[in-house]
Each structure stands twice: as C-alpha cells, then as structure tokens.
PDB file of C-alpha atoms and ligand atoms in Angstrom:
ATOM      1  CA  MET A  22     -25.787  12.057  89.269  1.00  0.00           C
ATOM      2  CA  ASN A  23     -25.021  15.570  87.984  1.00  0.00           C
ATOM      3  CA  SER A  24     -28.510  16.988  88.406  1.00  0.00           C
ATOM      4  CA  ASP A  25     -30.633  17.605  91.432  1.00  0.00           C
ATOM      5  CA  VAL A  26     -33.717  16.795  89.384  1.00  0.00           C
ATOM      6  CA  GLN A  27     -34.941  13.247  89.522  1.00  0.00           C
ATOM      7  CA  ILE A  28     -37.849  11.932  87.542  1.00  0.00           C
ATOM      8  CA  ALA A  29     -39.999   9.377  89.221  1.00  0.00           C
ATOM      9  CA  GLY A  30     -41.980   7.118  86.921  1.00  0.00           C
ATOM     10  CA  ASP A  31     -42.423   7.369  83.189  1.00  0.00           C
ATOM     11  CA  PRO A  32     -43.079  10.937  81.987  1.00  0.00           C
ATOM     12  CA  LEU A  33     -44.318   9.558  78.666  1.00  0.00           C
ATOM     13  CA  ALA A  34     -47.190   8.008  80.605  1.00  0.00           C
ATOM     14  CA  LEU A  35     -48.410  11.509  81.456  1.00  0.00           C
ATOM     15  CA  PRO A  36     -49.522  12.867  78.071  1.00  0.00           C
ATOM     16  CA  HIS A  37     -50.807  16.120  79.533  1.00  0.00           C
ATOM     17  CA  LEU A  38     -47.190  16.987  80.406  1.00  0.00           C
ATOM     18  CA  MET A  39     -45.967  16.461  76.848  1.00  0.00           C
ATOM     19  CA  PRO A  40     -45.741  19.390  74.433  1.00  0.00           C
ATOM     20  CA  PRO A  41     -48.522  19.329  71.841  1.00  0.00           C
ATOM     21  CA  PRO A  42     -47.532  17.875  68.485  1.00  0.00           C
ATOM     22  CA  PRO A  43     -46.734  20.568  65.922  1.00  0.00           C
ATOM     23  CA  ALA A  44     -49.631  21.393  63.618  1.00  0.00           C
ATOM     24  CA  HIS A  45     -47.335  21.627  60.620  1.00  0.00           C
ATOM     25  CA  PRO A  46     -44.003  20.091  59.653  1.00  0.00           C
ATOM     26  CA  ALA A  47     -40.949  22.306  59.865  1.00  0.00           C
ATOM     27  CA  THR A  48     -37.969  20.001  59.294  1.00  0.00           C
ATOM     28  CA  VAL A  49     -36.918  17.673  56.485  1.00  0.00           C
ATOM     29  CA  ALA A  50     -37.707  14.693  58.698  1.00  0.00           C
ATOM     30  CA  GLU A  51     -41.156  16.079  59.468  1.00  0.00           C
ATOM     31  CA  PHE A  52     -41.908  16.762  55.792  1.00  0.00           C
ATOM     32  CA  ALA A  53     -40.820  13.221  54.973  1.00  0.00           C
ATOM     33  CA  GLY A  54     -43.047  12.013  57.814  1.00  0.00           C
ATOM     34  CA  LEU A  55     -45.983  14.006  56.471  1.00  0.00           C
ATOM     35  CA  SER A  56     -45.440  12.340  53.099  1.00  0.00           C
ATOM     36  CA  ARG A  57     -45.382   8.893  54.670  1.00  0.00           C
ATOM     37  CA  ALA A  58     -48.572   9.648  56.616  1.00  0.00           C
ATOM     38  CA  VAL A  59     -50.369  10.723  53.426  1.00  0.00           C
ATOM     39  CA  ALA A  60     -49.007   7.671  51.598  1.00  0.00           C
ATOM     40  CA  ALA A  61     -50.304   5.359  54.308  1.00  0.00           C
ATOM     41  CA  ASP A  62     -53.856   6.640  53.826  1.00  0.00           C
ATOM     42  CA  ARG A  63     -54.258   4.926  50.476  1.00  0.00           C
ATOM     43  CA  ALA A  64     -58.053   5.055  50.561  1.00  0.00           C
ATOM     44  CA  ALA A  65     -57.928   8.867  50.758  1.00  0.00           C
ATOM     45  CA  TRP A  66     -55.499   9.568  47.915  1.00  0.00           C
ATOM     46  CA  SER A  67     -56.384   6.699  45.573  1.00  0.00           C
ATOM     47  CA  ARG A  68     -59.958   7.944  45.049  1.00  0.00           C
ATOM     48  CA  LEU A  69     -58.599  11.330  43.900  1.00  0.00           C
ATOM     49  CA  VAL A  70     -56.163  10.045  41.288  1.00  0.00           C
ATOM     50  CA  ARG A  71     -56.923  10.588  37.628  1.00  0.00           C
ATOM     51  CA  TYR A  72     -54.851   9.383  34.697  1.00  0.00           C
ATOM     52  CA  ASP A  73     -54.626  11.587  31.631  1.00  0.00           C
ATOM     53  CA  ALA A  74     -52.814  10.331  28.564  1.00  0.00           C
ATOM     54  CA  THR A  75     -52.918  13.741  26.888  1.00  0.00           C
ATOM     55  CA  SER A  76     -51.332  15.882  29.587  1.00  0.00           C
ATOM     56  CA  ARG A  77     -49.770  15.497  32.991  1.00  0.00           C
ATOM     57  CA  TRP A  78     -52.286  15.324  35.821  1.00  0.00           C
ATOM     58  CA  TYR A  79     -51.755  17.230  39.084  1.00  0.00           C
ATOM     59  CA  ARG A  80     -53.851  17.934  42.119  1.00  0.00           C
ATOM     60  CA  ARG A  81     -52.916  20.053  45.106  1.00  0.00           C
ATOM     61  CA  LEU A  82     -53.828  18.081  48.210  1.00  0.00           C
ATOM     62  CA  ARG A  83     -53.091  20.599  50.903  1.00  0.00           C
ATOM     63  CA  THR A  84     -51.188  23.698  51.820  1.00  0.00           C
ATOM     64  CA  GLY A  85     -49.646  24.820  55.072  1.00  0.00           C
ATOM     65  CA  PRO A  86     -47.422  27.640  56.257  1.00  0.00           C
ATOM     66  CA  GLY A  87     -44.902  27.900  53.438  1.00  0.00           C
ATOM     67  CA  TYR A  88     -45.466  24.458  51.926  1.00  0.00           C
ATOM     68  CA  GLU A  89     -47.652  22.642  49.396  1.00  0.00           C
ATOM     69  CA  VAL A  90     -48.487  18.970  48.888  1.00  0.00           C
ATOM     70  CA  TRP A  91     -49.227  17.750  45.361  1.00  0.00           C
ATOM     71  CA  LEU A  92     -50.552  14.460  44.019  1.00  0.00           C
ATOM     72  CA  LEU A  93     -49.331  13.542  40.526  1.00  0.00           C
ATOM     73  CA  SER A  94     -50.081  10.669  38.185  1.00  0.00           C
ATOM     74  CA  TRP A  95     -47.929   9.275  35.389  1.00  0.00           C
ATOM     75  CA  VAL A  96     -49.161   7.027  32.619  1.00  0.00           C
ATOM     76  CA  PRO A  97     -46.452   4.903  30.960  1.00  0.00           C
ATOM     77  CA  GLY A  98     -44.148   7.130  28.966  1.00  0.00           C
ATOM     78  CA  GLN A  99     -45.019  10.385  30.707  1.00  0.00           C
ATOM     79  CA  GLY A 100     -42.148  12.405  32.121  1.00  0.00           C
ATOM     80  CA  SER A 101     -41.379  15.760  33.665  1.00  0.00           C
ATOM     81  CA  GLY A 102     -38.534  16.946  31.461  1.00  0.00           C
ATOM     82  CA  LEU A 103     -35.235  17.952  33.047  1.00  0.00           C
ATOM     83  CA  HIS A 104     -35.930  20.731  35.545  1.00  0.00           C
ATOM     84  CA  ASP A 105     -35.126  22.240  38.911  1.00  0.00           C
ATOM     85  CA  HIS A 106     -37.453  23.699  41.519  1.00  0.00           C
ATOM     86  CA  GLY A 107     -36.276  27.280  41.911  1.00  0.00           C
ATOM     87  CA  ARG A 108     -35.975  28.180  45.599  1.00  0.00           C
ATOM     88  CA  SER A 109     -37.950  25.162  46.756  1.00  0.00           C
ATOM     89  CA  SER A 110     -36.779  22.065  48.558  1.00  0.00           C
ATOM     90  CA  GLY A 111     -38.877  18.968  48.166  1.00  0.00           C
ATOM     91  CA  VAL A 112     -39.771  15.441  49.112  1.00  0.00           C
ATOM     92  CA  LEU A 113     -40.839  13.056  46.350  1.00  0.00           C
ATOM     93  CA  THR A 114     -42.606   9.871  47.470  1.00  0.00           C
ATOM     94  CA  VAL A 115     -43.753   7.147  45.090  1.00  0.00           C
ATOM     95  CA  LEU A 116     -47.229   6.014  46.124  1.00  0.00           C
ATOM     96  CA  HIS A 117     -47.952   3.478  43.412  1.00  0.00           C
ATOM     97  CA  GLY A 118     -46.037   1.916  40.557  1.00  0.00           C
ATOM     98  CA  GLU A 119     -42.467   2.794  39.649  1.00  0.00           C
ATOM     99  CA  LEU A 120     -40.713   5.928  38.470  1.00  0.00           C
ATOM    100  CA  THR A 121     -37.208   6.566  37.225  1.00  0.00           C
ATOM    101  CA  GLU A 122     -35.401   9.680  38.411  1.00  0.00           C
ATOM    102  CA  THR A 123     -32.346  10.958  36.580  1.00  0.00           C
ATOM    103  CA  HIS A 124     -30.407  13.402  38.738  1.00  0.00           C
ATOM    104  CA  ARG A 125     -28.160  15.651  36.719  1.00  0.00           C
ATOM    105  CA  THR A 126     -24.983  17.236  38.053  1.00  0.00           C
ATOM    106  CA  PRO A 127     -22.256  18.879  35.934  1.00  0.00           C
ATOM    107  CA  GLY A 128     -20.846  16.166  33.698  1.00  0.00           C
ATOM    108  CA  LYS A 129     -22.794  13.380  35.358  1.00  0.00           C
ATOM    109  CA  ALA A 130     -26.254  11.843  35.359  1.00  0.00           C
ATOM    110  CA  VAL A 131     -27.394   9.360  38.000  1.00  0.00           C
ATOM    111  CA  ARG A 132     -30.470   7.205  37.385  1.00  0.00           C
ATOM    112  CA  ARG A 133     -32.515   5.731  40.203  1.00  0.00           C
ATOM    113  CA  ARG A 134     -35.427   3.378  40.022  1.00  0.00           C
ATOM    114  CA  LEU A 135     -38.018   4.423  42.605  1.00  0.00           C
ATOM    115  CA  ALA A 136     -40.630   1.908  43.735  1.00  0.00           C
ATOM    116  CA  ALA A 137     -43.721   2.476  45.837  1.00  0.00           C
ATOM    117  CA  GLY A 138     -42.667   3.737  49.256  1.00  0.00           C
ATOM    118  CA  ASP A 139     -39.331   5.127  48.067  1.00  0.00           C
ATOM    119  CA  GLN A 140     -38.589   8.742  48.901  1.00  0.00           C
ATOM    120  CA  ARG A 141     -36.206  11.331  47.506  1.00  0.00           C
ATOM    121  CA  VAL A 142     -35.418  14.512  49.403  1.00  0.00           C
ATOM    122  CA  PHE A 143     -33.896  17.353  47.433  1.00  0.00           C
ATOM    123  CA  ALA A 144     -32.598  20.846  48.117  1.00  0.00           C
ATOM    124  CA  PRO A 145     -32.851  23.960  45.938  1.00  0.00           C
ATOM    125  CA  GLY A 146     -30.697  23.505  42.845  1.00  0.00           C
ATOM    126  CA  HIS A 147     -31.464  19.802  42.457  1.00  0.00           C
ATOM    127  CA  VAL A 148     -31.785  19.159  38.711  1.00  0.00           C
ATOM    128  CA  HIS A 149     -33.679  16.047  37.747  1.00  0.00           C
ATOM    129  CA  GLU A 150     -36.050  14.375  35.336  1.00  0.00           C
ATOM    130  CA  VAL A 151     -38.747  11.960  36.451  1.00  0.00           C
ATOM    131  CA  VAL A 152     -40.195   9.472  33.982  1.00  0.00           C
ATOM    132  CA  ASN A 153     -42.571   6.573  34.124  1.00  0.00           C
ATOM    133  CA  ASP A 154     -40.733   4.166  31.856  1.00  0.00           C
ATOM    134  CA  SER A 155     -42.600   1.166  33.209  1.00  0.00           C
ATOM    135  CA  LEU A 156     -45.634  -0.458  31.614  1.00  0.00           C
ATOM    136  CA  GLU A 157     -48.008   0.433  34.482  1.00  0.00           C
ATOM    137  CA  PRO A 158     -49.390   3.775  35.686  1.00  0.00           C
ATOM    138  CA  ALA A 159     -47.672   5.417  38.633  1.00  0.00           C
ATOM    139  CA  VAL A 160     -48.672   7.893  41.334  1.00  0.00           C
ATOM    140  CA  SER A 161     -46.403  10.152  43.353  1.00  0.00           C
ATOM    141  CA  LEU A 162     -46.642  12.685  46.138  1.00  0.00           C
ATOM    142  CA  HIS A 163     -44.586  15.879  46.136  1.00  0.00           C
ATOM    143  CA  VAL A 164     -44.060  18.246  49.051  1.00  0.00           C
ATOM    144  CA  TYR A 165     -42.446  21.594  48.247  1.00  0.00           C
ATOM    145  CA  PHE A 166     -41.093  24.079  50.765  1.00  0.00           C
ATOM    146  CA  PRO A 167     -41.534  26.889  50.015  1.00  0.00           C
ATOM    147  CA  GLY A 168     -44.369  26.224  47.599  1.00  0.00           C
ATOM    148  CA  LEU A 169     -43.227  25.783  44.020  1.00  0.00           C
ATOM    149  CA  THR A 170     -43.340  29.082  42.115  1.00  0.00           C
ATOM    150  CA  GLU A 171     -40.986  28.281  39.238  1.00  0.00           C
ATOM    151  CA  MET A 172     -39.695  25.212  37.457  1.00  0.00           C
ATOM    152  CA  PRO A 173     -36.803  26.098  35.131  1.00  0.00           C
ATOM    153  CA  PHE A 174     -36.161  23.523  32.423  1.00  0.00           C
ATOM    154  CA  HIS A 175     -32.688  22.343  31.455  1.00  0.00           C
ATOM    155  CA  ASP A 176     -31.056  20.930  28.356  1.00  0.00           C
ATOM    156  CA  ARG A 177     -30.955  17.139  28.680  1.00  0.00           C
ATOM    157  CA  HIS A 178     -27.485  16.896  27.156  1.00  0.00           C
ATOM    158  CA  THR A 179     -25.661  19.876  28.640  1.00  0.00           C
ATOM    159  CA  GLY A 180     -27.696  20.391  31.819  1.00  0.00           C
ATOM    160  CA  GLY A 181     -27.815  24.129  31.025  1.00  0.00           C
ATOM    161  CA  ALA A 182     -30.917  26.181  31.726  1.00  0.00           C
ATOM    162  CA  LEU A 183     -33.395  26.396  28.847  1.00  0.00           C
ATOM    163  CA  HIS A 184     -36.412  28.341  30.014  1.00  0.00           C
ATOM    164  CA  ASN A 185     -38.544  28.893  33.034  1.00  0.00           C
ATOM    165  CA  SER A 186     -41.982  27.376  33.317  1.00  0.00           C
ATOM    166  CA  PRO A 187     -44.723  28.384  35.712  1.00  0.00           C
ATOM    167  CA  ALA A 188     -45.038  25.880  38.511  1.00  0.00           C
ATOM    168  CA  PRO A 189     -48.055  23.582  38.530  1.00  0.00           C
ATOM    169  CA  ALA A 190     -49.763  25.864  41.039  1.00  0.00           C
ATOM    170  CA  ARG A 191     -49.934  28.532  38.343  1.00  0.00           C
ATOM    171  CA  GLN A 192     -50.629  26.212  35.460  1.00  0.00           C
ATOM    172  CA  TYR A 193     -53.533  24.449  37.084  1.00  0.00           C
ATOM    173  CA  ALA A 194     -56.254  25.926  39.198  1.00  0.00           C
ATOM    174  CA  PRO A 195     -56.456  24.175  42.551  1.00  0.00           C
ATOM    175  CA  ARG A 196     -59.245  21.622  42.613  1.00  0.00           C
ATOM    176  CA  ASP A 197     -59.327  21.203  46.349  1.00  0.00           C
TER     177      ASP A 197
HETATM  178 FE1  FE2 B  15     -39.062  17.789  40.194  1.00  0.00          FE
END
C-alpha cells in the first residue's frame, strides 16, 4: 500500500463525514441531473402546464445562481423557429409527448426525434429548431446557464442570422 492512511469500515455509512450536497448544480452532469429530478416529479410540473394554440406557452419554474429553469408546452404544429441561445448553454428534456429537433451546422441539418425522457445538452452557438410535428401535445423542460438573455433567429435555408429576439424571460413576466 502506498499510503499510511487506512480506512476502517465504510465511510459512506457515516453521513456526517460526507460533504453536504451542493445547493445548486454547477456542471453539465448536475444540470442534466436537476432536469431529471424535475422530470421525475410529474405531479408538480403537470399541474402547471397550460396549452395555448394561439401563442407559445412558457413558465419559469425556478432560478438559481446564474441559471434558469423553464417549462414549455407545444401543441401540435407549434415550433420555435431556427435560433441559437446567445451566450447560454442548455439542457432540453422532453417531459411528455414527442418533439423533433433539427440541429443546423454549416451545410448540414440533423433531425432528431425526442421522446419523453430524452435529453439534449447544447453549448453556446448551438443552432436548432424544435417542433412538435406529432399529433399530441408535448411538454419540455429547459435549463439555461447563464439565463437566456437573447435568442437570435436564423434563416432556415442558409443558417445565417436573421434578427435577435428577446429571450422568454423578457417576453413573458415570470408567473412564479
Ligand atoms: Fe432552443
């Protein structure tokens, strides 16, 4: 043995010796874990969901140091338009139904079908469009770090920037 330190017994059986769990996520894995924890509490998020056929529905669920968690609904046919997320990274988690994500890179577009439980993690500069092209409503959870402050739209054919749109946080007053 290379160390003079020997551990007798199971240190995990002594919870008072363990560091306290972090109050807020700080890594990609922890943000993905936060999303999964929210997703698992279906009773909590499902009572908040509203479906609006006339405009996209958003609700900010929580905020933490440098991050925001949003609940979104999608009736069949609703979509985001092709956009990026400014300086923000994000985790998209489908909570209910199915969504189709088209990820655009120069000269290429990749479509993914996302079912309930599927997650997509993206970095700043990720250009995508999310659409509910199914026949059933869908619900998704979005974590942004840092919080979303801009959402530039892109041309669907060229991928080039079109215009900048205020992020949902500025478009919609928080209802929490
Ligand atoms: Fe997005």
